[in-house]
Coordinates of C-alpha atoms and ligand atoms in Angstrom, one line a residue:
M1 CA 7.6 -22.4 19.7
A2 CA 8.4 -20.4 16.6
G3 CA 9.8 -22.5 13.8
S4 CA 8.7 -25.9 15.3
G5 CA 6.1 -28.5 14.4
V6 CA 4.4 -27.5 11.1
F7 CA 6.6 -24.4 11.0
A8 CA 9.9 -26.3 11.1
E9 CA 10.5 -25.8 7.4
L10 CA 10.6 -22.1 7.8
L11 CA 14.0 -22.3 9.6
D12 CA 17.4 -22.9 8.2
G13 CA 19.6 -23.1 11.3
D14 CA 18.7 -20.0 13.2
T15 CA 17.5 -18.0 10.2
F16 CA 14.0 -17.7 8.9
K17 CA 13.7 -18.4 5.1
Y18 CA 11.6 -16.4 2.7
Y19 CA 8.6 -17.9 0.7
A20 CA 8.5 -18.2 -3.1
D21 CA 7.4 -20.8 -5.6
G22 CA 5.4 -22.6 -2.9
Q23 CA 8.6 -23.3 -1.0
W24 CA 10.6 -21.9 1.9
K25 CA 14.0 -20.8 0.6
R26 CA 17.3 -19.5 2.0
S27 CA 18.4 -16.4 0.1
T28 CA 21.5 -16.8 -2.1
S29 CA 22.7 -13.5 -0.6
G30 CA 23.8 -15.6 2.5
N31 CA 23.0 -12.5 4.5
S32 CA 20.7 -12.2 7.5
M33 CA 19.1 -9.4 9.4
T34 CA 17.8 -9.3 13.0
V35 CA 14.5 -8.9 14.7
I36 CA 15.0 -7.2 18.1
N37 CA 12.8 -8.2 21.0
P38 CA 11.5 -4.8 22.3
T39 CA 11.4 -6.0 25.9
S40 CA 15.0 -7.4 26.2
R41 CA 16.3 -5.1 23.4
S42 CA 18.4 -8.0 22.1
T43 CA 18.3 -10.1 18.9
Y44 CA 15.5 -12.6 19.0
Y45 CA 15.1 -13.9 15.4
K46 CA 17.1 -13.7 12.2
L47 CA 15.7 -13.3 8.7
S48 CA 17.1 -13.9 5.3
V49 CA 18.0 -10.8 3.2
C50 CA 16.6 -11.4 -0.3
T51 CA 18.2 -10.2 -3.5
K52 CA 16.9 -8.2 -6.4
E53 CA 17.0 -11.3 -8.6
E54 CA 14.9 -13.3 -6.0
M55 CA 12.4 -10.4 -6.0
D56 CA 12.1 -10.3 -9.8
H57 CA 11.6 -14.0 -9.9
M58 CA 8.8 -13.7 -7.3
F59 CA 7.0 -11.2 -9.4
D60 CA 7.4 -13.4 -12.6
A61 CA 6.0 -16.4 -10.7
A62 CA 3.2 -14.3 -9.3
R63 CA 2.1 -13.1 -12.7
E64 CA 2.1 -16.6 -14.1
A65 CA 0.3 -18.1 -11.1
Q66 CA -2.3 -15.3 -11.1
R67 CA -3.4 -16.1 -14.7
A68 CA -4.3 -19.6 -13.7
W69 CA -5.8 -18.6 -10.3
A70 CA -8.2 -16.2 -12.0
R71 CA -9.7 -19.2 -13.7
V72 CA -10.1 -21.3 -10.6
P73 CA -13.8 -21.3 -9.7
L74 CA -14.8 -18.8 -7.1
W75 CA -16.1 -21.4 -4.7
R76 CA -12.8 -23.2 -4.8
R77 CA -10.9 -20.0 -4.0
A78 CA -13.3 -19.5 -1.1
E79 CA -12.7 -23.1 0.1
A80 CA -8.9 -22.6 0.1
L81 CA -9.3 -19.4 2.2
H82 CA -11.5 -21.2 4.7
K83 CA -8.7 -23.8 5.1
A84 CA -6.1 -21.1 5.7
A85 CA -8.4 -19.5 8.3
A86 CA -8.8 -22.9 10.1
L87 CA -5.0 -23.4 10.1
L88 CA -4.5 -20.0 11.6
K89 CA -6.9 -20.7 14.4
Q90 CA -5.3 -24.1 15.0
N91 CA -1.9 -22.5 15.3
K92 CA -2.9 -19.3 17.1
D93 CA -0.7 -19.8 20.1
V94 CA 2.5 -20.2 18.3
I95 CA 1.9 -17.2 16.1
A96 CA 0.8 -15.2 19.1
E97 CA 4.0 -16.0 20.8
C98 CA 5.9 -14.5 17.9
L99 CA 3.9 -11.3 18.3
V100 CA 4.7 -11.2 22.0
K101 CA 8.4 -11.5 21.3
E102 CA 8.7 -9.3 18.1
V103 CA 6.4 -6.4 18.9
A104 CA 5.7 -6.8 22.6
K105 CA 2.0 -7.1 22.1
P106 CA 0.3 -8.3 25.3
A107 CA -0.2 -12.1 25.2
K108 CA -4.0 -12.1 25.2
D109 CA -4.2 -9.3 22.5
S110 CA -1.7 -11.3 20.4
V111 CA -4.1 -14.3 20.4
T112 CA -7.0 -12.0 19.6
E113 CA -5.1 -10.6 16.6
V114 CA -4.6 -14.1 15.2
V115 CA -8.2 -15.2 15.8
R116 CA -9.5 -11.9 14.3
S117 CA -7.4 -12.6 11.3
A118 CA -8.9 -16.0 10.8
D119 CA -12.4 -14.5 11.1
F120 CA -11.4 -11.9 8.6
I121 CA -10.4 -14.5 6.1
D122 CA -13.6 -16.5 6.6
Y123 CA -15.8 -13.4 6.2
T124 CA -13.8 -12.4 3.1
A125 CA -14.4 -15.7 1.4
E126 CA -18.1 -15.4 1.9
E127 CA -18.3 -11.7 1.0
G128 CA -16.2 -12.5 -2.1
I129 CA -18.7 -15.0 -3.3
R130 CA -21.5 -12.5 -2.7
I131 CA -19.8 -9.7 -4.6
L132 CA -18.1 -11.5 -7.4
S133 CA -20.9 -13.9 -8.3
E134 CA -23.0 -10.9 -9.4
G135 CA -22.6 -9.0 -12.7
K136 CA -24.8 -6.5 -14.6
C137 CA -26.6 -6.5 -17.9
L138 CA -27.3 -3.1 -19.5
V139 CA -29.5 -2.4 -22.4
P140 CA -28.6 0.6 -24.6
D141 CA -31.8 2.3 -25.6
S142 CA -32.0 4.5 -22.5
F143 CA -29.2 6.6 -24.1
P144 CA -30.3 8.9 -26.9
G145 CA -29.7 7.6 -30.4
N146 CA -29.5 3.9 -29.5
E147 CA -31.8 1.0 -30.5
R148 CA -32.3 -2.1 -28.4
N149 CA -29.7 -4.1 -30.3
K150 CA -26.8 -4.2 -27.8
L151 CA -26.3 -5.9 -24.5
C152 CA -23.5 -4.9 -22.1
L153 CA -22.5 -7.7 -19.7
S154 CA -20.2 -6.4 -17.0
S155 CA -18.5 -8.2 -14.1
R156 CA -15.5 -7.8 -11.9
I157 CA -12.1 -9.2 -12.7
P158 CA -8.8 -9.3 -10.8
L159 CA -6.2 -6.6 -11.1
G160 CA -3.2 -9.0 -11.3
V161 CA -0.4 -8.8 -8.7
V162 CA -1.0 -7.0 -5.4
L163 CA 1.9 -5.8 -3.3
A164 CA 0.9 -6.0 0.3
I165 CA 3.0 -4.0 2.9
P166 CA 1.6 -4.4 6.5
P167 CA 2.9 -2.5 9.6
F168 CA 4.6 -3.8 12.7
N169 CA 1.6 -3.2 15.0
Y170 CA -0.7 -5.7 13.2
P171 CA 1.8 -7.9 11.2
V172 CA -0.7 -10.7 11.0
N173 CA -4.1 -9.0 10.9
L174 CA -3.1 -6.2 8.5
S175 CA -1.4 -8.8 6.3
V176 CA -4.5 -10.9 5.9
S177 CA -6.6 -7.8 5.4
K178 CA -4.7 -7.4 2.2
I179 CA -4.0 -11.0 1.2
A180 CA -7.5 -12.4 1.6
P181 CA -9.4 -9.8 -0.5
A182 CA -6.7 -10.1 -3.1
L183 CA -6.9 -13.9 -3.3
I184 CA -10.7 -14.2 -3.3
A185 CA -10.7 -11.7 -6.2
G186 CA -8.3 -13.8 -8.2
N187 CA -5.1 -11.8 -7.7
A188 CA -1.6 -13.0 -6.7
V189 CA 0.1 -11.4 -3.7
V190 CA 3.6 -10.5 -2.8
V191 CA 3.9 -9.6 0.9
K192 CA 6.7 -7.5 2.4
P193 CA 6.3 -8.0 6.1
P194 CA 7.5 -5.4 8.6
M195 CA 10.9 -6.1 10.1
Q196 CA 9.5 -6.3 13.6
G197 CA 6.6 -8.8 13.1
S198 CA 8.2 -10.7 10.1
V199 CA 8.3 -14.0 11.9
A200 CA 4.7 -13.9 12.9
A201 CA 3.8 -12.9 9.3
L202 CA 5.9 -15.8 7.9
H203 CA 4.1 -18.2 10.2
M204 CA 0.8 -16.8 9.0
I205 CA 2.0 -17.4 5.4
Q206 CA 2.7 -21.0 6.2
C207 CA -1.0 -21.5 7.0
F208 CA -1.8 -20.3 3.5
H209 CA 0.9 -22.7 2.2
L210 CA -0.5 -25.6 4.1
A211 CA -4.0 -24.7 2.8
G212 CA -2.7 -25.7 -0.6
F213 CA -2.7 -22.4 -2.6
P214 CA -0.9 -22.8 -6.0
K215 CA 2.9 -22.2 -6.0
G216 CA 3.9 -18.7 -6.9
L217 CA 0.5 -17.2 -6.1
I218 CA 1.7 -16.0 -2.6
S219 CA 5.2 -14.9 -1.9
A220 CA 6.8 -13.3 1.2
I221 CA 9.9 -11.3 0.7
T222 CA 12.2 -10.1 3.5
I223 CA 14.5 -7.3 2.4
K224 CA 16.5 -4.4 3.7
V225 CA 14.2 -1.5 2.8
A226 CA 17.2 0.9 2.4
D227 CA 18.6 -1.3 -0.3
L228 CA 15.6 -2.7 -2.2
G229 CA 12.5 -0.8 -0.9
D230 CA 12.3 1.5 -4.0
A231 CA 12.8 -1.4 -6.4
L232 CA 10.1 -3.3 -4.7
T233 CA 7.4 -0.6 -4.6
T234 CA 8.1 0.5 -8.2
H235 CA 8.3 -3.0 -9.6
P236 CA 6.8 -3.0 -13.1
A237 CA 4.8 -6.2 -12.4
I238 CA 2.8 -4.6 -9.6
N239 CA -0.9 -3.9 -10.4
C240 CA -2.0 -2.6 -7.0
I241 CA -0.4 -1.6 -3.7
S242 CA -2.0 -2.0 -0.3
F243 CA 0.1 -0.3 2.4
T244 CA -0.4 0.4 6.0
G245 CA 2.2 2.4 7.9
G246 CA 3.7 5.8 8.3
D247 CA 4.8 8.7 6.1
S248 CA 6.8 6.4 3.8
G249 CA 3.4 5.6 2.3
I250 CA 3.3 9.1 0.9
A251 CA 6.6 8.6 -0.9
I252 CA 5.4 5.2 -2.2
A253 CA 2.2 6.8 -3.5
K254 CA 4.1 9.6 -5.3
R255 CA 6.2 7.0 -7.2
A256 CA 3.6 4.4 -7.8
G257 CA 2.3 5.4 -11.2
M258 CA -1.0 4.1 -12.6
V259 CA -1.9 1.4 -10.1
P260 CA -4.7 1.5 -7.6
L261 CA -3.6 2.4 -4.1
Q262 CA -4.9 1.5 -0.7
M263 CA -2.9 3.5 1.8
E264 CA -3.6 3.7 5.5
L265 CA -1.1 6.1 7.0
G266 CA -1.0 8.0 10.2
G267 CA -3.7 9.4 12.4
K268 CA -4.1 12.1 15.1
D269 CA -7.5 10.9 16.2
A270 CA -9.2 13.5 18.3
C271 CA -11.7 12.8 21.1
I272 CA -14.1 15.7 21.6
V273 CA -15.8 15.6 25.0
L274 CA -18.9 17.9 25.2
D275 CA -20.3 19.4 28.5
D276 CA -23.3 17.0 28.5
A277 CA -21.2 13.8 28.0
D278 CA -21.2 10.7 30.2
L279 CA -17.8 11.4 31.7
D280 CA -17.3 7.8 33.0
L281 CA -17.9 6.5 29.5
A282 CA -15.6 9.1 28.0
A283 CA -12.9 8.4 30.5
A284 CA -13.1 4.6 30.0
N285 CA -12.8 5.1 26.2
I286 CA -9.9 7.5 26.5
I287 CA -8.1 4.9 28.4
K288 CA -8.9 2.1 26.0
G289 CA -8.5 4.2 22.9
G290 CA -5.3 5.9 24.1
F291 CA -3.4 3.2 25.8
S292 CA -4.3 -0.2 24.2
F293 CA -1.2 -1.6 22.7
S294 CA 0.5 1.3 24.4
G295 CA -0.9 3.8 22.0
Q296 CA 0.7 2.1 19.0
R297 CA -2.4 2.1 16.8
C298 CA -3.2 4.4 14.0
T299 CA -6.7 4.7 15.5
A300 CA -5.5 5.4 19.0
V301 CA -7.0 8.5 20.8
K302 CA -4.1 10.9 20.2
I303 CA -5.6 14.1 21.5
V304 CA -8.4 14.9 23.9
L305 CA -10.4 18.1 23.3
A306 CA -12.4 18.7 26.5
M307 CA -14.9 21.5 27.1
D308 CA -13.4 23.5 29.9
T309 CA -16.6 23.2 32.0
I310 CA -16.1 19.5 32.4
A311 CA -12.3 19.1 31.8
N312 CA -11.2 19.0 35.4
K313 CA -13.7 16.2 36.2
L314 CA -12.8 14.3 33.1
V315 CA -9.1 14.5 33.8
E316 CA -9.6 13.4 37.3
K317 CA -11.5 10.3 36.2
V318 CA -8.9 9.5 33.5
N319 CA -6.1 9.8 36.1
V320 CA -7.8 7.3 38.4
K321 CA -7.8 4.8 35.6
V322 CA -4.2 5.6 34.5
A323 CA -3.0 4.7 38.0
R324 CA -4.6 1.3 37.6
L325 CA -2.8 0.4 34.4
S326 CA -0.2 -2.3 34.8
V327 CA 3.2 -1.6 33.2
G328 CA 5.6 -4.4 32.3
P329 CA 6.4 -7.2 29.9
P330 CA 3.9 -8.5 27.3
E331 CA 4.2 -12.1 28.5
V332 CA 2.2 -11.4 31.7
D333 CA -0.4 -9.3 29.8
S334 CA 0.6 -5.9 31.1
D335 CA -1.6 -3.1 29.9
I336 CA 1.4 -1.0 29.0
T337 CA 4.3 -2.8 27.3
P338 CA 7.6 -1.7 25.8
V339 CA 7.2 0.3 22.5
V340 CA 8.6 -1.3 19.4
S341 CA 12.0 0.2 19.2
E342 CA 14.5 2.4 21.0
S343 CA 14.1 5.1 18.3
S344 CA 10.4 5.1 18.8
A345 CA 10.9 5.5 22.6
D346 CA 13.3 8.3 22.0
F347 CA 10.8 10.0 19.7
I348 CA 8.0 9.7 22.4
E349 CA 10.4 11.0 25.0
G350 CA 11.2 14.0 22.8
L351 CA 7.5 14.9 22.6
V352 CA 7.0 14.7 26.3
M353 CA 10.1 16.8 27.1
D354 CA 9.0 19.4 24.5
A355 CA 5.5 19.7 26.1
R356 CA 7.0 19.9 29.6
Q357 CA 9.5 22.5 28.7
K358 CA 6.8 24.6 27.1
G359 CA 4.6 24.6 30.2
A360 CA 2.3 21.6 29.9
K361 CA 1.2 19.8 33.0
L362 CA 2.3 16.1 33.3
W363 CA -0.1 14.4 35.6
Q364 CA 2.2 11.4 36.1
E365 CA 6.0 11.5 36.6
Y366 CA 7.8 10.8 33.4
R367 CA 9.4 7.4 33.7
R368 CA 11.2 5.2 31.1
E369 CA 13.2 2.0 31.3
G370 CA 14.6 0.9 28.0
N371 CA 11.7 0.9 25.6
L372 CA 9.1 0.8 28.4
I373 CA 7.4 4.2 29.0
W374 CA 4.9 4.7 31.8
P375 CA 1.6 6.1 30.7
I376 CA 1.1 9.9 30.9
L377 CA -1.7 12.3 30.6
I378 CA -0.4 15.7 29.5
D379 CA -2.7 18.5 30.3
N380 CA -3.0 22.2 29.3
V381 CA -1.5 21.4 26.0
R382 CA -1.2 24.4 23.5
P383 CA -0.8 24.7 19.8
D384 CA 2.9 25.6 20.0
M385 CA 3.7 22.1 21.4
R386 CA 4.8 19.3 19.1
I387 CA 2.4 16.8 20.9
T388 CA -0.5 18.9 19.6
W389 CA 0.1 17.9 16.0
E390 CA 2.5 15.0 15.9
E391 CA 1.6 11.3 16.3
P392 CA 3.4 9.8 19.3
F393 CA 2.5 6.1 18.7
G394 CA 3.2 5.7 22.4
P395 CA 1.4 5.7 25.8
I396 CA 0.9 9.4 26.1
I397 CA -2.4 11.4 25.8
P398 CA -2.4 15.2 25.4
V399 CA -5.4 17.2 26.6
I400 CA -6.5 20.6 25.2
R401 CA -9.3 22.5 27.0
I402 CA -11.8 24.1 24.6
R403 CA -14.4 26.8 25.1
T404 CA -16.7 25.9 22.2
I405 CA -17.6 22.9 20.1
E406 CA -16.5 24.9 17.1
E407 CA -13.0 25.3 18.6
G408 CA -12.7 21.5 19.0
V409 CA -13.9 20.8 15.4
Q410 CA -11.6 23.5 14.0
H411 CA -8.6 22.0 15.9
C412 CA -9.4 18.5 14.5
N413 CA -9.7 19.8 11.0
S414 CA -6.4 21.7 11.2
S415 CA -4.5 18.5 11.5
R416 CA -2.7 17.1 8.5
Y417 CA -4.3 13.8 9.4
G418 CA -7.9 12.9 9.0
L419 CA -8.3 9.2 10.0
Q420 CA -10.9 9.0 12.7
G421 CA -12.3 11.1 15.5
C422 CA -14.9 10.6 18.2
V423 CA -17.3 12.8 20.1
F424 CA -18.9 12.2 23.5
T425 CA -22.3 13.7 24.2
N426 CA -25.7 12.6 25.3
N427 CA -27.4 14.8 22.7
I428 CA -27.6 12.9 19.4
H429 CA -28.3 16.0 17.4
R430 CA -25.1 17.7 18.6
A431 CA -23.2 14.5 17.9
L432 CA -24.4 14.4 14.4
I433 CA -23.6 18.1 13.8
V434 CA -20.1 17.5 15.1
S435 CA -19.7 14.3 13.0
D436 CA -20.8 16.2 10.0
A437 CA -18.3 19.0 10.7
M438 CA -15.3 16.8 11.5
E439 CA -13.2 16.2 8.4
T440 CA -12.1 12.6 9.1
G441 CA -12.8 9.3 7.4
T442 CA -14.9 8.0 10.3
V443 CA -16.4 9.6 13.4
Q444 CA -17.4 7.4 16.4
I445 CA -20.2 8.7 18.6
N446 CA -19.7 7.8 22.2
S447 CA -16.9 5.3 21.6
A448 CA -13.2 5.4 20.9
P449 CA -11.9 5.3 17.3
A450 CA -11.4 1.8 15.9
R451 CA -11.1 0.0 12.6
G452 CA -13.3 -2.9 13.3
P453 CA -15.7 -4.6 12.8
D454 CA -13.6 -5.5 9.9
H455 CA -16.3 -5.2 7.2
F456 CA -17.0 -1.6 8.1
P457 CA -15.6 1.0 5.7
F458 CA -12.3 2.3 7.0
Q459 CA -10.5 5.3 5.4
G460 CA -8.6 8.4 6.1
L461 CA -8.6 11.9 4.6
R462 CA -5.6 14.2 3.9
D463 CA -2.3 12.5 4.9
S464 CA -4.1 9.6 6.6
G465 CA -4.6 7.8 3.4
I466 CA -6.0 6.9 0.0
G467 CA -8.8 4.5 -0.7
S468 CA -11.1 2.8 1.6
Q469 CA -10.6 -0.5 3.5
G470 CA -13.0 -2.9 5.1
I471 CA -13.6 -6.3 3.6
T472 CA -16.2 -5.2 1.0
N473 CA -14.3 -2.1 -0.1
S474 CA -11.0 -4.1 -0.3
I475 CA -12.6 -6.6 -2.7
H476 CA -14.0 -3.9 -4.8
M477 CA -10.6 -2.1 -4.8
M478 CA -8.7 -5.2 -5.8
T479 CA -10.9 -5.8 -8.9
K480 CA -11.9 -3.8 -11.9
V481 CA -14.9 -3.9 -14.1
K482 CA -14.8 -5.8 -17.4
S483 CA -17.5 -5.4 -20.0
T484 CA -18.5 -7.5 -22.9
V485 CA -20.9 -5.9 -25.4
I486 CA -23.0 -8.2 -27.6
N487 CA -24.0 -6.4 -30.8
L488 CA -27.0 -7.9 -32.4
P489 CA -28.0 -7.3 -36.0
V490 CA -30.5 -4.4 -36.0
S491 CA -32.9 -6.4 -38.2
S492 CA -33.4 -9.0 -35.4
Y493 CA -34.7 -6.2 -33.2
T494 CA -37.0 -4.5 -35.7
M495 CA -39.4 -7.5 -35.9
G496 CA -41.4 -6.4 -38.9
Ligands
G3H501 O1 -3.0 0.8 13.4 C1 -3.8 0.8 12.6 C2 -4.9 -0.2 12.6 O2 -5.6 -0.2 11.4 C3 -5.8 0.1 13.8 O3 -6.7 -1.0 13.9 O4 -8.5 0.1 15.3 O5 -8.3 -2.4 15.1 O6 -6.6 -1.2 16.4 P1 -7.6 -1.1 15.2

């Protein structure tokens, strides 16, 4: 159960504390805020509301701890990360239960998220050793006018303090995907967990605490974003921001100043199905890509662009599979579970109603109970409908019928988003031509969009983001190059 066993120190009465100075603390504000269970729509957990002074103190402590951490041998940093990963795995059930209650993630997927996070940390520790143990030595005489009397030694050093802001849909996995690269590289981290998902994230932080990381190096702050969000994201102590979420990332990026940014924002990932595609494969991937975690993934299939010669057959196959999806609470592993909040459900409903009113065909009857929305395939979608361009983050998939491949690619490239896309065809040459033409960070051939495996590069174009993720890229992004140039007396190089 949350807040029990090795997690007991997280709780003060019924309120979860925040983490700073290597301790769990109750905020001096005396205020709390609530985490709503999306299924019951009632308060499930309470969190401390931290003050500005507590935030400032966290950053001061982070700066101090980081200077010492940067000097800790790389192999010891890796060792500590492996310990945290082992603790996460040992405590996967209790953390997964928090995910079920806070974000209504199906029970099995919740366990998978925690295990994937532990694997992420282990891989990062090893990849960090590979990347950071190597440097370069340059000699100068390849550049005109130089003799061979200088040596440039360069290696990678940490940035300083990384602000990590993960989203509700992966509060554990997308926290560790920021924390682990930051730490292996010698940085400190301040984590601002999402409101829904905070308790799971705080439990994950306790695994780092138990692994013995130095005090102040990792902090977790719980704040009311409306009050302290700007102060947090523009804090002068920040040397890097890694954010995953929605459009608020654009505002953060505009205000951030001269710090490296890693921003994973929205997506409107298109699935282009050509006339020679394996339609069973395409249908299975549309279901998996569009409806896993009820469509609440930035990489979800958010629009299907089907060649009109095969569209009827494809839709028929997808509909058979939609009818088989189970709908209900996350505890019993339903395929479709309640979306994260009432406002999110209202937004999704608005998109469905707009499409219906403008003449789209809903293959399933629209049905909603509380935050639970039954899965729908919306056919004959046209450009004047909101669902064509907006990201629903819910269990609805729009279908547009296209006459040519170019039409599909052009649609995809007209979106303000450019995260991923996918193309289904049995002709690899056509697949590569489409991939080349699609302006997205990644194109999947014959599979649904996905971030993993977690060491693959992961990035978006346009409003989908800045920078590239994936373990290797995150380590590079959270470090900078430092050079030392050894200048030798010229005479020692002109031997006679
Ligand atoms: O929601 C955004 C995530 O980065 C998507 O990750 O493809 O593993 O579900 P995923």
